[in-house]
mmCIF file of C-alpha atoms in Angstrom:
data_model
loop_
_atom_site.group_PDB
_atom_site.id
_atom_site.type_symbol
_atom_site.label_atom_id
_atom_site.label_comp_id
_atom_site.label_asym_id
_atom_site.label_seq_id
_atom_site.Cartn_x
_atom_site.Cartn_y
_atom_site.Cartn_z
ATOM 1 C CA MET V 1 0.000 0.000 0.000
ATOM 2 C CA LYS V 2 2.864 2.338 0.877
ATOM 3 C CA LYS V 3 4.473 1.604 -2.483
ATOM 4 C CA LEU V 4 1.182 2.371 -4.269
ATOM 5 C CA LEU V 5 0.791 5.663 -2.406
ATOM 6 C CA ALA V 6 4.384 6.589 -3.153
ATOM 7 C CA LEU V 7 3.920 5.780 -6.848
ATOM 8 C CA THR V 8 0.697 7.786 -6.978
ATOM 9 C CA LEU V 9 2.395 10.754 -5.325
ATOM 10 C CA LEU V 10 5.322 10.489 -7.750
ATOM 11 C CA ASN V 11 2.967 10.428 -10.747
ATOM 12 C CA PHE V 12 1.120 13.461 -9.415
ATOM 13 C CA CYS V 13 4.346 15.384 -8.937
ATOM 14 C CA CYS V 14 5.488 14.531 -12.462
ATOM 15 C CA TYR V 15 2.139 15.591 -13.889
ATOM 16 C CA TYR V 16 2.196 18.847 -11.934
ATOM 17 C CA ALA V 17 5.738 19.631 -13.074
ATOM 18 C CA LEU V 18 4.768 18.968 -16.688
ATOM 19 C CA ALA V 19 1.705 21.173 -16.376
ATOM 20 C CA GLN V 20 3.779 23.965 -14.893
ATOM 21 C CA SER V 21 6.360 23.698 -17.677
ATOM 22 C CA THR V 22 3.735 23.932 -20.427
ATOM 23 C CA ALA V 23 1.829 26.826 -18.845
ATOM 24 C CA HIS V 24 2.686 30.441 -19.667
ATOM 25 C CA PRO V 25 5.845 30.722 -17.563
ATOM 26 C CA LYS V 26 7.382 33.998 -16.453
ATOM 27 C CA ILE V 27 10.933 33.961 -17.751
ATOM 28 C CA LYS V 28 12.226 36.325 -15.067
ATOM 29 C CA THR V 29 10.414 37.686 -12.032
ATOM 30 C CA ALA V 30 10.863 41.315 -11.069
ATOM 31 C CA ALA V 31 13.169 40.262 -8.219
ATOM 32 C CA GLN V 32 15.349 38.204 -10.558
ATOM 33 C CA ALA V 33 15.479 40.675 -13.412
ATOM 34 C CA GLY V 34 17.948 43.167 -12.001
ATOM 35 C CA PRO V 35 18.479 46.690 -13.374
ATOM 36 C CA THR V 36 18.552 45.631 -17.046
ATOM 37 C CA SER V 37 17.048 42.983 -19.290
ATOM 38 C CA GLY V 38 20.310 41.200 -19.993
ATOM 39 C CA ASN V 39 20.967 39.674 -23.408
ATOM 40 C CA PRO V 40 19.476 37.349 -24.475
ATOM 41 C CA VAL V 41 16.213 38.696 -23.095
ATOM 42 C CA PHE V 42 14.752 35.206 -22.719
ATOM 43 C CA PRO V 43 16.313 31.720 -22.851
ATOM 44 C CA GLY V 44 16.193 29.353 -25.790
ATOM 45 C CA TRP V 45 17.247 29.413 -29.423
ATOM 46 C CA TYR V 46 15.104 32.033 -31.167
ATOM 47 C CA ALA V 47 15.750 34.140 -34.270
ATOM 48 C CA ASP V 48 14.190 36.685 -36.675
ATOM 49 C CA PRO V 49 12.346 38.494 -33.853
ATOM 50 C CA GLU V 50 9.585 40.977 -34.558
ATOM 51 C CA GLY V 51 8.999 43.400 -31.709
ATOM 52 C CA ILE V 52 5.720 45.291 -31.449
ATOM 53 C CA ILE V 53 3.457 46.967 -28.878
ATOM 54 C CA PHE V 54 -0.123 45.880 -28.195
ATOM 55 C CA ASN V 55 -2.211 47.365 -25.364
ATOM 56 C CA LYS V 56 0.750 48.970 -23.585
ATOM 57 C CA THR V 57 2.597 45.660 -23.644
ATOM 58 C CA PHE V 58 5.781 44.790 -25.514
ATOM 59 C CA TRP V 59 5.615 41.632 -27.607
ATOM 60 C CA ILE V 60 8.258 39.622 -29.445
ATOM 61 C CA TYR V 61 7.393 37.042 -32.101
ATOM 62 C CA PRO V 62 10.468 35.035 -33.157
ATOM 63 C CA THR V 63 11.332 32.028 -35.277
ATOM 64 C CA PHE V 64 11.984 28.879 -33.261
ATOM 65 C CA SER V 65 15.616 28.362 -34.258
ATOM 66 C CA ALA V 66 16.116 24.665 -35.011
ATOM 67 C CA PRO V 67 16.665 22.368 -38.009
ATOM 68 C CA TYR V 68 13.999 23.064 -40.644
ATOM 69 C CA ASN V 69 12.030 19.868 -40.014
ATOM 70 C CA LYS V 70 11.676 20.821 -36.354
ATOM 71 C CA GLN V 71 10.443 24.342 -37.095
ATOM 72 C CA VAL V 72 6.787 23.373 -36.877
ATOM 73 C CA HIS V 73 5.571 25.854 -34.250
ATOM 74 C CA MET V 74 6.059 29.373 -32.943
ATOM 75 C CA ASP V 75 6.164 30.862 -29.456
ATOM 76 C CA ALA V 76 5.601 34.478 -28.409
ATOM 77 C CA PHE V 77 6.876 36.552 -25.488
ATOM 78 C CA SER V 78 5.327 39.543 -23.722
ATOM 79 C CA SER V 79 6.603 42.120 -21.248
ATOM 80 C CA LYS V 80 5.349 45.259 -19.530
ATOM 81 C CA ASP V 81 8.853 46.688 -19.183
ATOM 82 C CA LEU V 82 11.266 44.996 -21.652
ATOM 83 C CA VAL V 83 12.942 43.292 -18.675
ATOM 84 C CA THR V 84 10.567 40.661 -17.264
ATOM 85 C CA TRP V 85 9.048 38.376 -19.875
ATOM 86 C CA ASP V 86 6.184 35.896 -20.096
ATOM 87 C CA LYS V 87 6.368 33.035 -22.562
ATOM 88 C CA HIS V 88 3.282 32.119 -24.617
ATOM 89 C CA PRO V 89 4.142 28.716 -26.079
ATOM 90 C CA ASN V 90 2.842 27.251 -29.303
ATOM 91 C CA ILE V 91 0.777 30.196 -30.526
ATOM 92 C CA ILE V 92 0.590 28.426 -33.893
ATOM 93 C CA ASP V 93 1.846 25.168 -35.354
ATOM 94 C CA THR V 94 1.575 23.140 -38.527
ATOM 95 C CA SER V 95 -1.543 21.345 -37.261
ATOM 96 C CA ALA V 96 -3.369 24.675 -37.670
ATOM 97 C CA VAL V 97 -1.932 25.283 -41.157
ATOM 98 C CA LYS V 98 -2.470 22.171 -43.249
ATOM 99 C CA TRP V 99 -0.238 23.248 -46.145
ATOM 100 C CA ALA V 100 2.719 24.112 -43.843
ATOM 101 C CA LYS V 101 5.058 21.201 -43.134
ATOM 102 C CA ARG V 102 8.273 22.753 -41.841
ATOM 103 C CA ALA V 103 10.497 25.848 -41.761
ATOM 104 C CA MET V 104 7.981 28.230 -40.182
ATOM 105 C CA TRP V 105 9.905 31.489 -40.264
ATOM 106 C CA ALA V 106 10.037 35.175 -39.424
ATOM 107 C CA PRO V 107 6.572 36.020 -38.071
ATOM 108 C CA SER V 108 5.192 39.507 -38.671
ATOM 109 C CA ILE V 109 2.063 40.579 -36.845
ATOM 110 C CA ILE V 110 -0.394 43.446 -37.005
ATOM 111 C CA GLU V 111 -3.661 44.324 -35.291
ATOM 112 C CA LYS V 112 -6.636 45.485 -37.354
ATOM 113 C CA ASP V 113 -10.283 45.806 -36.307
ATOM 114 C CA LYS V 114 -9.619 43.961 -33.028
ATOM 115 C CA LYS V 115 -8.160 40.964 -34.845
ATOM 116 C CA TYR V 116 -4.518 39.906 -34.931
ATOM 117 C CA TYR V 117 -3.011 38.825 -38.232
ATOM 118 C CA LEU V 118 0.188 36.801 -38.166
ATOM 119 C CA PHE V 119 2.125 36.596 -41.443
ATOM 120 C CA PHE V 120 4.708 33.816 -41.666
ATOM 121 C CA GLY V 121 6.821 31.859 -44.118
ATOM 122 C CA ALA V 122 6.690 28.071 -44.377
ATOM 123 C CA ASN V 123 8.318 25.150 -46.188
ATOM 124 C CA ASP V 124 11.329 27.073 -47.608
ATOM 125 C CA ILE V 125 10.182 26.529 -51.187
ATOM 126 C CA GLN V 126 12.917 26.499 -53.829
ATOM 127 C CA ASN V 127 10.770 26.901 -56.965
ATOM 128 C CA ASP V 128 7.228 27.598 -58.163
ATOM 129 C CA ASN V 129 6.316 23.911 -58.246
ATOM 130 C CA GLU V 130 6.648 23.382 -54.492
ATOM 131 C CA THR V 131 3.893 24.016 -51.955
ATOM 132 C CA GLY V 132 4.547 26.782 -49.463
ATOM 133 C CA GLY V 133 5.492 30.438 -49.265
ATOM 134 C CA ILE V 134 3.980 33.226 -47.178
ATOM 135 C CA GLY V 135 0.828 32.538 -45.185
ATOM 136 C CA VAL V 136 -1.541 34.435 -42.888
ATOM 137 C CA ALA V 137 -3.054 33.313 -39.596
ATOM 138 C CA ILE V 138 -5.679 35.053 -37.460
ATOM 139 C CA ALA V 139 -6.538 35.221 -33.754
ATOM 140 C CA ASP V 140 -8.637 37.222 -31.320
ATOM 141 C CA ARG V 141 -5.695 37.831 -28.980
ATOM 142 C CA PRO V 142 -2.004 38.587 -29.500
ATOM 143 C CA GLU V 143 -1.073 35.317 -27.788
ATOM 144 C CA GLY V 144 -3.336 33.318 -30.069
ATOM 145 C CA PRO V 145 -4.088 30.581 -30.672
ATOM 146 C CA PHE V 146 -3.782 31.439 -34.358
ATOM 147 C CA LYS V 147 -5.521 29.553 -37.142
ATOM 148 C CA ASP V 148 -4.959 29.570 -40.872
ATOM 149 C CA TYR V 149 -6.756 32.539 -42.421
ATOM 150 C CA LEU V 150 -6.775 31.640 -46.120
ATOM 151 C CA GLY V 151 -6.367 27.859 -46.235
ATOM 152 C CA LYS V 152 -3.510 28.403 -48.683
ATOM 153 C CA PRO V 153 -0.419 30.630 -48.995
ATOM 154 C CA LEU V 154 -0.883 34.333 -49.656
ATOM 155 C CA ILE V 155 2.215 34.225 -51.902
ATOM 156 C CA ASP V 156 3.346 30.870 -53.285
ATOM 157 C CA LYS V 157 5.493 31.869 -56.263
ATOM 158 C CA PHE V 158 8.797 33.598 -56.976
ATOM 159 C CA HIS V 159 8.199 37.142 -58.258
ATOM 160 C CA ASN V 160 11.132 39.247 -59.467
ATOM 161 C CA GLY V 161 13.451 36.524 -58.205
ATOM 162 C CA ALA V 162 12.372 36.930 -54.567
ATOM 163 C CA GLN V 163 11.905 33.788 -52.516
ATOM 164 C CA PRO V 164 8.580 34.195 -50.648
ATOM 165 C CA ILE V 165 9.977 34.465 -47.108
ATOM 166 C CA ASP V 166 10.813 37.148 -44.509
ATOM 167 C CA GLN V 167 7.560 39.065 -44.702
ATOM 168 C CA PHE V 168 6.963 42.379 -42.948
ATOM 169 C CA VAL V 169 3.580 44.122 -42.762
ATOM 170 C CA PHE V 170 3.767 47.918 -42.834
ATOM 171 C CA LYS V 171 0.977 50.435 -42.230
ATOM 172 C CA ASP V 172 1.589 53.710 -44.044
ATOM 173 C CA LYS V 173 0.541 57.166 -42.851
ATOM 174 C CA ASP V 174 -2.575 57.074 -45.032
ATOM 175 C CA GLY V 175 -3.734 53.767 -43.531
ATOM 176 C CA GLN V 176 -2.699 51.601 -46.487
ATOM 177 C CA TYR V 177 -1.044 48.298 -45.586
ATOM 178 C CA TYR V 178 1.911 46.962 -47.563
ATOM 179 C CA LEU V 179 3.783 43.666 -47.479
ATOM 180 C CA PHE V 180 7.546 43.840 -47.838
ATOM 181 C CA TYR V 181 9.231 40.482 -48.306
ATOM 182 C CA GLY V 182 11.906 38.494 -50.054
ATOM 183 C CA GLY V 183 14.920 36.253 -49.819
ATOM 184 C CA TRP V 184 17.573 35.312 -52.366
ATOM 185 C CA ARG V 185 18.782 38.935 -52.593
ATOM 186 C CA HIS V 186 15.518 40.321 -53.948
ATOM 187 C CA CYS V 187 12.911 42.409 -52.124
ATOM 188 C CA ASN V 188 9.362 43.150 -53.248
ATOM 189 C CA VAL V 189 6.580 45.351 -51.947
ATOM 190 C CA ALA V 190 2.904 44.666 -52.584
ATOM 191 C CA LYS V 191 -0.245 46.597 -51.663
ATOM 192 C CA LEU V 192 -2.481 44.521 -49.388
ATOM 193 C CA LYS V 193 -6.247 44.406 -49.666
ATOM 194 C CA SER V 194 -7.997 45.784 -46.597
ATOM 195 C CA ASP V 195 -9.012 42.280 -45.488
ATOM 196 C CA PHE V 196 -5.529 40.819 -46.125
ATOM 197 C CA THR V 197 -6.877 38.176 -48.492
ATOM 198 C CA GLY V 198 -4.753 39.319 -51.438
ATOM 199 C CA PHE V 199 -3.242 42.318 -53.182
ATOM 200 C CA ILE V 200 -4.241 45.424 -55.113
ATOM 201 C CA PRO V 201 -2.198 46.050 -58.277
ATOM 202 C CA PHE V 202 -0.219 49.275 -58.532
ATOM 203 C CA GLU V 203 -1.065 51.941 -61.103
ATOM 204 C CA ASP V 204 1.241 50.333 -63.657
ATOM 205 C CA GLY V 205 -0.653 47.036 -63.362
ATOM 206 C CA LYS V 206 2.088 45.219 -61.466
ATOM 207 C CA THR V 207 1.254 43.489 -58.192
ATOM 208 C CA PHE V 208 4.817 42.933 -56.945
ATOM 209 C CA ARG V 209 7.184 45.875 -57.231
ATOM 210 C CA GLU V 210 10.883 45.187 -56.752
ATOM 211 C CA ILE V 211 12.685 47.682 -54.506
ATOM 212 C CA THR V 212 15.927 45.780 -53.823
ATOM 213 C CA PRO V 213 18.687 48.079 -52.516
ATOM 214 C CA GLU V 214 22.406 47.457 -52.814
ATOM 215 C CA GLY V 215 23.601 44.714 -50.480
ATOM 216 C CA TYR V 216 20.139 43.369 -49.685
ATOM 217 C CA VAL V 217 19.927 39.675 -48.782
ATOM 218 C CA GLU V 218 16.758 39.236 -46.668
ATOM 219 C CA GLY V 219 14.854 40.404 -43.581
ATOM 220 C CA PRO V 220 13.211 43.708 -44.650
ATOM 221 C CA PHE V 221 11.833 46.155 -42.091
ATOM 222 C CA MET V 222 10.445 49.696 -42.352
ATOM 223 C CA PHE V 223 9.507 52.529 -40.003
ATOM 224 C CA ILE V 224 8.780 56.251 -40.248
ATOM 225 C CA ARG V 225 10.609 58.952 -38.307
ATOM 226 C CA ASN V 226 10.151 62.687 -38.864
ATOM 227 C CA GLY V 227 8.312 62.013 -42.121
ATOM 228 C CA LYS V 228 11.128 59.906 -43.592
ATOM 229 C CA TYR V 229 10.893 56.230 -44.491
ATOM 230 C CA TYR V 230 13.688 54.123 -43.031
ATOM 231 C CA PHE V 231 14.101 50.853 -44.889
ATOM 232 C CA MET V 232 16.301 48.223 -43.255
ATOM 233 C CA TRP V 233 17.478 44.752 -44.231
ATOM 234 C CA SER V 234 19.978 42.002 -43.427
ATOM 235 C CA GLU V 235 23.207 41.326 -45.301
ATOM 236 C CA GLY V 236 25.626 38.393 -45.345
ATOM 237 C CA GLY V 237 24.862 34.733 -44.652
ATOM 238 C CA TRP V 238 22.625 33.902 -41.703
ATOM 239 C CA THR V 239 24.924 31.105 -40.473
ATOM 240 C CA GLY V 240 28.075 33.222 -40.603
ATOM 241 C CA PRO V 241 29.665 35.745 -38.249
ATOM 242 C CA ASN V 242 29.226 38.629 -40.714
ATOM 243 C CA TYR V 243 25.418 38.638 -40.750
ATOM 244 C CA SER V 244 24.454 42.279 -40.244
ATOM 245 C CA VAL V 245 21.856 45.015 -40.762
ATOM 246 C CA ALA V 246 22.036 47.986 -43.143
ATOM 247 C CA TYR V 247 19.562 50.728 -44.040
ATOM 248 C CA ALA V 248 18.440 53.435 -46.428
ATOM 249 C CA ILE V 249 16.219 56.518 -46.114
ATOM 250 C CA ALA V 250 13.607 57.664 -48.631
ATOM 251 C CA ASP V 251 10.620 59.973 -49.030
ATOM 252 C CA SER V 252 8.194 57.160 -49.856
ATOM 253 C CA PRO V 253 7.739 53.477 -48.999
ATOM 254 C CA PHE V 254 8.833 52.617 -52.548
ATOM 255 C CA GLY V 255 12.205 54.334 -52.410
ATOM 256 C CA PRO V 256 14.442 54.685 -54.231
ATOM 257 C CA PHE V 257 16.530 53.227 -51.434
ATOM 258 C CA GLU V 258 20.196 54.168 -51.547
ATOM 259 C CA ARG V 259 22.218 52.225 -49.022
ATOM 260 C CA VAL V 260 23.626 54.365 -46.197
ATOM 261 C CA GLY V 261 25.598 51.671 -44.369
ATOM 262 C CA LYS V 262 25.605 49.040 -41.636
ATOM 263 C CA ILE V 263 24.244 49.867 -38.195
ATOM 264 C CA LEU V 264 24.175 46.420 -36.552
ATOM 265 C CA GLN V 265 26.924 43.824 -36.768
ATOM 266 C CA GLN V 266 29.060 41.462 -34.746
ATOM 267 C CA ASP V 267 31.332 42.470 -31.920
ATOM 268 C CA PRO V 268 34.003 39.745 -31.553
ATOM 269 C CA GLN V 269 34.088 40.494 -27.818
ATOM 270 C CA VAL V 270 30.325 39.991 -27.358
ATOM 271 C CA ALA V 271 28.648 37.910 -30.089
ATOM 272 C CA THR V 272 28.632 37.219 -33.828
ATOM 273 C CA GLY V 273 26.003 37.059 -36.561
ATOM 274 C CA ALA V 274 23.897 40.003 -35.360
ATOM 275 C CA GLY V 275 21.016 40.463 -37.798
ATOM 276 C CA HIS V 276 17.406 39.906 -38.902
ATOM 277 C CA HIS V 277 15.945 42.559 -36.689
ATOM 278 C CA SER V 278 12.942 44.739 -35.971
ATOM 279 C CA VAL V 279 12.514 48.131 -34.307
ATOM 280 C CA ILE V 280 10.296 49.318 -31.448
ATOM 281 C CA GLN V 281 9.479 52.966 -30.747
ATOM 282 C CA VAL V 282 8.116 53.944 -27.349
ATOM 283 C CA PRO V 283 4.784 55.651 -28.175
ATOM 284 C CA GLY V 284 4.985 59.439 -28.190
ATOM 285 C CA LYS V 285 8.743 59.491 -27.621
ATOM 286 C CA ASP V 286 11.861 59.605 -29.761
ATOM 287 C CA GLN V 287 13.006 56.486 -27.913
ATOM 288 C CA TRP V 288 13.945 53.464 -30.002
ATOM 289 C CA TYR V 289 15.073 49.888 -29.517
ATOM 290 C CA ILE V 290 16.378 47.296 -31.936
ATOM 291 C CA VAL V 291 15.333 43.667 -31.446
ATOM 292 C CA TYR V 292 17.583 41.175 -33.216
ATOM 293 C CA HIS V 293 19.210 37.779 -33.035
ATOM 294 C CA ARG V 294 22.861 36.916 -32.667
ATOM 295 C CA ARG V 295 25.084 33.912 -32.028
ATOM 296 C CA PRO V 296 26.998 33.452 -28.756
ATOM 297 C CA LEU V 297 30.775 33.274 -29.056
ATOM 298 C CA THR V 298 30.704 29.729 -27.714
ATOM 299 C CA GLU V 299 28.381 28.435 -30.474
ATOM 300 C CA THR V 300 29.147 27.200 -33.975
ATOM 301 C CA ASP V 301 25.792 25.568 -34.788
ATOM 302 C CA GLY V 302 24.001 27.807 -37.294
ATOM 303 C CA ASN V 303 20.693 27.351 -35.491
ATOM 304 C CA HIS V 304 22.033 28.465 -32.116
ATOM 305 C CA ARG V 305 20.706 31.999 -32.230
ATOM 306 C CA GLU V 306 19.303 34.061 -29.377
ATOM 307 C CA THR V 307 17.067 37.129 -29.207
ATOM 308 C CA CYS V 308 18.496 40.381 -27.859
ATOM 309 C CA ILE V 309 17.476 44.024 -27.423
ATOM 310 C CA ASP V 310 19.674 47.102 -27.470
ATOM 311 C CA VAL V 311 19.182 50.852 -27.722
ATOM 312 C CA MET V 312 18.974 52.417 -31.195
ATOM 313 C CA SER V 313 19.596 56.146 -31.620
ATOM 314 C CA PHE V 314 19.967 58.836 -34.286
ATOM 315 C CA ASP V 315 22.356 61.707 -34.917
ATOM 316 C CA GLU V 316 21.319 65.311 -35.511
ATOM 317 C CA LYS V 317 20.917 64.651 -39.251
ATOM 318 C CA GLY V 318 18.569 61.728 -38.701
ATOM 319 C CA MET V 319 21.097 59.039 -39.509
ATOM 320 C CA ILE V 320 21.048 55.889 -37.402
ATOM 321 C CA ASN V 321 24.006 55.635 -35.072
ATOM 322 C CA PRO V 322 25.856 52.295 -35.110
ATOM 323 C CA VAL V 323 24.286 50.062 -32.490
ATOM 324 C CA LYS V 324 26.469 48.839 -29.653
ATOM 325 C CA ILE V 325 25.532 45.227 -28.956
ATOM 326 C CA THR V 326 25.677 44.486 -25.244
ATOM 327 C CA ARG V 327 25.368 41.720 -22.704
ATOM 328 C CA GLU V 328 23.514 44.084 -20.376
ATOM 329 C CA GLY V 329 20.552 44.749 -22.674
ATOM 330 C CA VAL V 330 18.206 47.608 -21.820
ATOM 331 C CA LYS V 331 16.797 49.336 -18.748
ATOM 332 C CA PRO V 332 13.129 48.930 -17.787
ATOM 333 C CA VAL V 333 10.642 50.916 -19.869
ATOM 334 C CA LEU V 334 6.988 51.463 -19.000
ATOM 335 C CA ILE V 335 4.409 52.579 -21.557
ATOM 336 C CA LYS V 336 2.108 55.234 -20.156
#
């Protein structure tokens, strides 16, 4: 009887531990966090992070960094202060997207009409005959669960030589939404329909307009500051130490984009392969942060990438100052 009770107690403890581990765990409590976030900002191998603010809360949506056949789900992370983080596991997986089999990459999310739309790449297609590309999922909450919105990819072909990956959704000043995307050293922009079910052709009849700047490889991102459009992208190979971020400035979301230079790259004393980023602005303030992935100095596995945050600033001419990548990360920030 004692053995049966002991076994029952052991089973209960194991079940409880499993339940706790699959709940929405707090990565760091306020007491543990210290004066800064530290880098990485949360544990685990995560890459291609998109940072965004919903309801006075910071969110990060990254790629689960693993071999392609294991990239079958995505997690999200939320924070009230950029220092303490909650993990929201498995916000979407391939069971919710029947055409997606592997290589779920680079989520980009936007809120519209109280719905959350998650754009993602899947399957790493190599030609127009393969199934996959860029998809859209929808949820009622930023933590999901997300379900397939279209039942098929939004983009499933190569246009202008751009592999359909690394999507970024951008809302312009006039309320129009655009999709920037592209791998294989080509970047396109397309005008999204208001319901995100497809695209509206441009005035010249084209649906996909190529805007590739010099040095572009992948990972496009755009933001507006003082009326100027800052277009950013990643250069180099994602598995190498020289992965980095460069940018251009233009008067419209279509460019032309003339490369200014790199602003994020490795520091051999801190980490290598710093790239595929996003940018967060504190609402109402000229206060900016860059969210990116990098590879620890101790790692050689290409998939061993971690998500970090550092301060991003500008000079008096509006140029982006080179970012100093740190182990300390950033100080707490509260959105009022």
